[in-house]
mmCIF file of C-alpha atoms in Angstrom:
data_model
loop_
_atom_site.group_PDB
_atom_site.id
_atom_site.type_symbol
_atom_site.label_atom_id
_atom_site.label_comp_id
_atom_site.label_asym_id
_atom_site.label_seq_id
_atom_site.Cartn_x
_atom_site.Cartn_y
_atom_site.Cartn_z
ATOM 1 C CA UNK A 1 -7.555 4.743 -15.426
ATOM 2 C CA UNK A 2 -7.992 8.486 -15.927
ATOM 3 C CA UNK A 3 -11.539 8.273 -14.560
ATOM 4 C CA UNK A 4 -10.331 6.411 -11.464
ATOM 5 C CA UNK A 5 -7.569 8.987 -10.941
ATOM 6 C CA UNK A 6 -10.021 11.875 -11.233
ATOM 7 C CA UNK A 7 -12.409 10.246 -8.788
ATOM 8 C CA UNK A 8 -9.555 9.706 -6.329
ATOM 9 C CA UNK A 9 -8.462 13.337 -6.605
ATOM 10 C CA UNK A 10 -12.014 14.595 -6.090
ATOM 11 C CA UNK A 11 -12.442 12.301 -3.092
ATOM 12 C CA UNK A 12 -9.170 13.478 -1.547
ATOM 13 C CA UNK A 13 -10.072 17.139 -2.142
ATOM 14 C CA UNK A 14 -13.517 16.615 -0.589
ATOM 15 C CA UNK A 15 -12.085 14.924 2.483
ATOM 16 C CA UNK A 16 -9.420 17.620 2.888
ATOM 17 C CA UNK A 17 -11.916 20.494 2.617
ATOM 18 C CA UNK A 18 -14.430 18.849 4.953
ATOM 19 C CA UNK A 19 -11.688 18.080 7.476
ATOM 20 C CA UNK A 20 -10.405 21.657 7.295
ATOM 21 C CA UNK A 21 -13.866 23.096 8.007
ATOM 22 C CA UNK A 22 -14.553 20.717 10.872
ATOM 23 C CA UNK A 23 -11.032 21.189 12.223
ATOM 24 C CA UNK A 24 -11.423 24.985 12.240
ATOM 25 C CA UNK A 25 -14.658 24.598 14.201
ATOM 26 C CA UNK A 26 -13.534 21.979 16.699
ATOM 27 C CA UNK A 27 -9.748 21.896 17.114
ATOM 28 C CA UNK A 28 -7.670 23.945 19.510
ATOM 29 C CA UNK A 29 -5.303 26.450 17.831
ATOM 30 C CA UNK A 30 -2.237 24.270 18.414
ATOM 31 C CA UNK A 31 -4.018 21.198 17.057
ATOM 32 C CA UNK A 32 -5.335 23.132 14.063
ATOM 33 C CA UNK A 33 -1.801 24.347 13.314
ATOM 34 C CA UNK A 34 -0.634 20.726 13.235
ATOM 35 C CA UNK A 35 -3.596 19.889 11.023
ATOM 36 C CA UNK A 36 -2.369 22.580 8.626
ATOM 37 C CA UNK A 37 0.988 20.812 8.446
ATOM 38 C CA UNK A 38 -0.685 17.500 7.667
ATOM 39 C CA UNK A 39 -2.865 19.162 5.028
ATOM 40 C CA UNK A 40 0.172 20.656 3.275
ATOM 41 C CA UNK A 41 2.031 17.340 3.475
ATOM 42 C CA UNK A 42 -0.994 15.513 2.064
ATOM 43 C CA UNK A 43 -1.108 17.858 -0.926
ATOM 44 C CA UNK A 44 2.593 17.174 -1.529
ATOM 45 C CA UNK A 45 2.131 13.389 -1.077
ATOM 46 C CA UNK A 46 4.570 13.387 1.815
ATOM 47 C CA UNK A 47 2.259 12.985 4.813
ATOM 48 C CA UNK A 48 3.846 9.619 5.611
ATOM 49 C CA UNK A 49 7.176 11.401 6.129
ATOM 50 C CA UNK A 50 5.555 14.019 8.354
ATOM 51 C CA UNK A 51 3.787 11.411 10.491
ATOM 52 C CA UNK A 52 7.044 9.492 10.860
ATOM 53 C CA UNK A 53 8.943 12.631 11.894
ATOM 54 C CA UNK A 54 6.203 13.602 14.351
ATOM 55 C CA UNK A 55 5.856 10.132 15.863
ATOM 56 C CA UNK A 56 7.021 9.428 19.390
ATOM 57 C CA UNK A 57 6.061 9.976 23.009
ATOM 58 C CA UNK A 58 4.891 13.563 22.476
ATOM 59 C CA UNK A 59 3.087 12.885 19.210
ATOM 60 C CA UNK A 60 -0.616 13.752 19.015
ATOM 61 C CA UNK A 61 -3.058 10.924 19.663
ATOM 62 C CA UNK A 62 -3.451 9.155 16.326
ATOM 63 C CA UNK A 63 -7.197 8.874 16.938
ATOM 64 C CA UNK A 64 -7.453 12.658 16.618
ATOM 65 C CA UNK A 65 -5.435 13.239 13.433
ATOM 66 C CA UNK A 66 -8.066 13.713 10.696
ATOM 67 C CA UNK A 67 -5.753 13.039 7.758
ATOM 68 C CA UNK A 68 -3.703 10.236 9.261
ATOM 69 C CA UNK A 69 -5.047 7.787 6.694
ATOM 70 C CA UNK A 70 -3.379 9.751 3.888
ATOM 71 C CA UNK A 71 0.015 8.245 4.776
ATOM 72 C CA UNK A 72 -0.797 5.215 2.610
ATOM 73 C CA UNK A 73 -1.793 7.445 -0.313
ATOM 74 C CA UNK A 74 1.559 9.219 -0.009
ATOM 75 C CA UNK A 75 3.455 5.924 -0.085
ATOM 76 C CA UNK A 76 1.448 4.854 -3.113
ATOM 77 C CA UNK A 77 2.097 8.083 -5.005
ATOM 78 C CA UNK A 78 5.798 7.996 -4.139
ATOM 79 C CA UNK A 79 5.931 4.502 -5.570
ATOM 80 C CA UNK A 80 4.191 5.663 -8.754
ATOM 81 C CA UNK A 81 6.743 8.462 -9.087
ATOM 82 C CA UNK A 82 9.932 6.440 -8.515
ATOM 83 C CA UNK A 83 9.099 2.990 -9.895
ATOM 84 C CA UNK A 84 8.702 4.188 -13.527
ATOM 85 C CA UNK A 85 12.287 5.459 -13.399
ATOM 86 C CA UNK A 86 13.431 1.944 -12.518
ATOM 87 C CA UNK A 87 11.432 0.587 -15.445
ATOM 88 C CA UNK A 88 12.971 3.156 -17.795
ATOM 89 C CA UNK A 89 16.471 2.180 -16.682
ATOM 90 C CA UNK A 90 15.589 -1.436 -17.416
ATOM 91 C CA UNK A 91 13.790 -0.717 -20.675
ATOM 92 C CA UNK A 92 16.606 -2.065 -22.858
ATOM 93 C CA UNK A 93 17.560 -4.896 -20.528
ATOM 94 C CA UNK A 94 16.695 -8.517 -21.191
ATOM 95 C CA UNK A 95 13.580 -9.913 -19.544
ATOM 96 C CA UNK A 96 15.663 -12.086 -17.221
ATOM 97 C CA UNK A 97 17.655 -9.064 -16.051
ATOM 98 C CA UNK A 98 14.489 -7.052 -15.394
ATOM 99 C CA UNK A 99 13.018 -9.900 -13.384
ATOM 100 C CA UNK A 100 16.186 -10.307 -11.305
ATOM 101 C CA UNK A 101 16.493 -6.581 -10.537
ATOM 102 C CA UNK A 102 12.836 -6.072 -9.623
ATOM 103 C CA UNK A 103 12.729 -9.264 -7.545
ATOM 104 C CA UNK A 104 15.893 -8.185 -5.716
ATOM 105 C CA UNK A 105 14.379 -4.791 -4.870
ATOM 106 C CA UNK A 106 11.220 -6.559 -3.698
ATOM 107 C CA UNK A 107 13.124 -8.806 -1.280
ATOM 108 C CA UNK A 108 15.406 -6.008 -0.047
ATOM 109 C CA UNK A 109 12.365 -3.944 0.904
ATOM 110 C CA UNK A 110 10.705 -6.970 2.522
ATOM 111 C CA UNK A 111 13.839 -7.840 4.517
ATOM 112 C CA UNK A 112 14.204 -4.205 5.601
ATOM 113 C CA UNK A 113 10.638 -4.219 6.938
ATOM 114 C CA UNK A 114 11.452 -7.252 9.086
ATOM 115 C CA UNK A 115 14.865 -6.095 10.317
ATOM 116 C CA UNK A 116 13.843 -2.527 11.168
ATOM 117 C CA UNK A 117 10.529 -3.281 12.836
ATOM 118 C CA UNK A 118 11.827 -3.894 16.353
ATOM 119 C CA UNK A 119 13.907 -0.732 16.779
ATOM 120 C CA UNK A 120 12.293 1.555 14.201
ATOM 121 C CA UNK A 121 8.579 0.774 14.238
ATOM 122 C CA UNK A 122 7.360 4.165 13.050
ATOM 123 C CA UNK A 123 9.860 4.281 10.187
ATOM 124 C CA UNK A 124 8.958 0.736 9.169
ATOM 125 C CA UNK A 125 5.251 1.523 9.211
ATOM 126 C CA UNK A 126 5.273 4.821 7.328
ATOM 127 C CA UNK A 127 8.170 4.846 4.889
ATOM 128 C CA UNK A 128 8.274 3.660 1.303
ATOM 129 C CA UNK A 129 11.598 1.869 1.846
ATOM 130 C CA UNK A 130 9.867 -0.734 4.002
ATOM 131 C CA UNK A 131 6.454 -0.689 2.307
ATOM 132 C CA UNK A 132 7.484 -0.708 -1.364
ATOM 133 C CA UNK A 133 7.554 -4.512 -1.495
ATOM 134 C CA UNK A 134 3.788 -4.610 -0.879
ATOM 135 C CA UNK A 135 3.183 -2.544 -4.015
ATOM 136 C CA UNK A 136 5.890 -4.338 -5.960
ATOM 137 C CA UNK A 137 4.081 -7.640 -5.438
ATOM 138 C CA UNK A 138 1.492 -6.414 -7.910
ATOM 139 C CA UNK A 139 4.237 -5.165 -10.225
ATOM 140 C CA UNK A 140 5.838 -8.612 -10.196
ATOM 141 C CA UNK A 141 2.544 -10.228 -11.167
ATOM 142 C CA UNK A 142 2.294 -7.791 -14.086
ATOM 143 C CA UNK A 143 5.923 -7.922 -15.233
ATOM 144 C CA UNK A 144 7.000 -11.504 -14.676
ATOM 145 C CA UNK A 145 5.585 -13.871 -17.297
ATOM 146 C CA UNK A 146 3.590 -16.413 -15.287
ATOM 147 C CA UNK A 147 1.973 -19.374 -16.982
ATOM 148 C CA UNK A 148 -1.762 -19.735 -16.680
ATOM 149 C CA UNK A 149 -2.953 -22.844 -14.883
ATOM 150 C CA UNK A 150 -4.942 -24.537 -17.628
ATOM 151 C CA UNK A 151 -7.275 -26.352 -15.235
ATOM 152 C CA UNK A 152 -10.105 -23.926 -14.469
ATOM 153 C CA UNK A 153 -10.635 -25.548 -11.081
ATOM 154 C CA UNK A 154 -7.050 -24.750 -10.139
ATOM 155 C CA UNK A 155 -7.541 -21.120 -11.141
ATOM 156 C CA UNK A 156 -10.723 -21.010 -9.081
ATOM 157 C CA UNK A 157 -8.720 -22.418 -6.159
ATOM 158 C CA UNK A 158 -6.092 -19.697 -6.618
ATOM 159 C CA UNK A 159 -8.839 -17.055 -6.454
ATOM 160 C CA UNK A 160 -10.385 -18.559 -3.325
ATOM 161 C CA UNK A 161 -6.989 -18.886 -1.658
ATOM 162 C CA UNK A 162 -6.319 -15.218 -2.381
ATOM 163 C CA UNK A 163 -9.561 -13.980 -0.831
ATOM 164 C CA UNK A 164 -9.118 -16.446 2.057
ATOM 165 C CA UNK A 165 -5.707 -14.974 2.933
ATOM 166 C CA UNK A 166 -7.108 -11.442 2.872
ATOM 167 C CA UNK A 167 -10.062 -12.447 5.067
ATOM 168 C CA UNK A 168 -7.703 -14.241 7.469
ATOM 169 C CA UNK A 169 -5.759 -11.012 7.926
ATOM 170 C CA UNK A 170 -8.982 -9.072 8.532
ATOM 171 C CA UNK A 171 -10.179 -11.548 11.156
ATOM 172 C CA UNK A 172 -6.917 -12.472 12.874
ATOM 173 C CA UNK A 173 -4.902 -9.251 12.858
ATOM 174 C CA UNK A 174 -5.360 -6.876 15.779
ATOM 175 C CA UNK A 175 -3.479 -4.089 17.560
ATOM 176 C CA UNK A 176 -0.953 -6.614 18.908
ATOM 177 C CA UNK A 177 -0.006 -7.946 15.477
ATOM 178 C CA UNK A 178 3.514 -6.984 14.406
ATOM 179 C CA UNK A 179 3.012 -5.049 11.189
ATOM 180 C CA UNK A 180 4.052 -4.714 8.427
ATOM 181 C CA UNK A 181 6.975 -7.186 8.592
ATOM 182 C CA UNK A 182 6.275 -10.833 7.818
ATOM 183 C CA UNK A 183 2.613 -10.667 8.842
ATOM 184 C CA UNK A 184 1.904 -8.284 5.966
ATOM 185 C CA UNK A 185 2.910 -11.043 3.559
ATOM 186 C CA UNK A 186 -0.425 -12.778 4.222
ATOM 187 C CA UNK A 187 -2.788 -10.137 2.764
ATOM 188 C CA UNK A 188 -0.207 -9.115 0.153
ATOM 189 C CA UNK A 189 0.047 -12.695 -1.080
ATOM 190 C CA UNK A 190 -3.742 -12.871 -1.151
ATOM 191 C CA UNK A 191 -3.973 -9.735 -3.274
ATOM 192 C CA UNK A 192 -1.243 -11.021 -5.620
ATOM 193 C CA UNK A 193 -3.098 -14.305 -6.119
ATOM 194 C CA UNK A 194 -6.308 -12.436 -6.952
ATOM 195 C CA UNK A 195 -4.423 -10.288 -9.466
ATOM 196 C CA UNK A 196 -2.821 -13.347 -11.013
ATOM 197 C CA UNK A 197 -6.101 -15.199 -11.386
ATOM 198 C CA UNK A 198 -7.934 -12.097 -12.593
ATOM 199 C CA UNK A 199 -5.356 -11.498 -15.319
ATOM 200 C CA UNK A 200 -6.186 -14.887 -16.838
ATOM 201 C CA UNK A 201 -9.956 -14.834 -16.702
ATOM 202 C CA UNK A 202 -13.045 -14.115 -14.653
ATOM 203 C CA UNK A 203 -13.721 -16.575 -11.885
ATOM 204 C CA UNK A 204 -16.278 -16.818 -9.091
ATOM 205 C CA UNK A 205 -14.382 -14.580 -6.674
ATOM 206 C CA UNK A 206 -13.695 -11.978 -9.371
ATOM 207 C CA UNK A 207 -17.362 -11.934 -10.372
ATOM 208 C CA UNK A 208 -18.385 -11.380 -6.765
ATOM 209 C CA UNK A 209 -15.846 -8.608 -6.214
ATOM 210 C CA UNK A 210 -16.724 -6.793 -9.447
ATOM 211 C CA UNK A 211 -20.491 -7.100 -9.129
ATOM 212 C CA UNK A 212 -22.212 -3.689 -9.068
#
């Protein structure tokens, strides 16, 4: 885990430095000033908040924001900061209570992403309140005791269904797809199924995905 974290940090630093150099050479002063804001927000893992606040009619063209992709990293890091506090609060609770609380938070976030999408698209897309459920799906797989399907063929089917759902999202989703909302449940469910199957053994799909 530490190695993965270090690699991620090095990758982020490399991208930030390269973007800063290229931005200084190619961007207009006003655009480079905005880039500086995004760079600072990225370092503070809050670029998703900045992009939400700067969204709207007069927002810069998203195709020309070098660090736009860091919004998802910010959401992820915010989740890693706040979710452990929830776990600590539930540390002494019974397993059933932990499951109920975490599942409730999962569904509240999911419902919020559906209800807010129409009138608050930018908020729904960028903010952890409406994206936390996607990360919590993996947490539920890890925390909720799920029985292994003893039939290996069933576990293989679970793996294939997971990768099939992810591929369906890749092929079918386009710029007109309402997202995240309910449509995001398709790839999220696929990822959760892969995690579930992978936690109980190595199957064909897992061997393909982990092959070097």
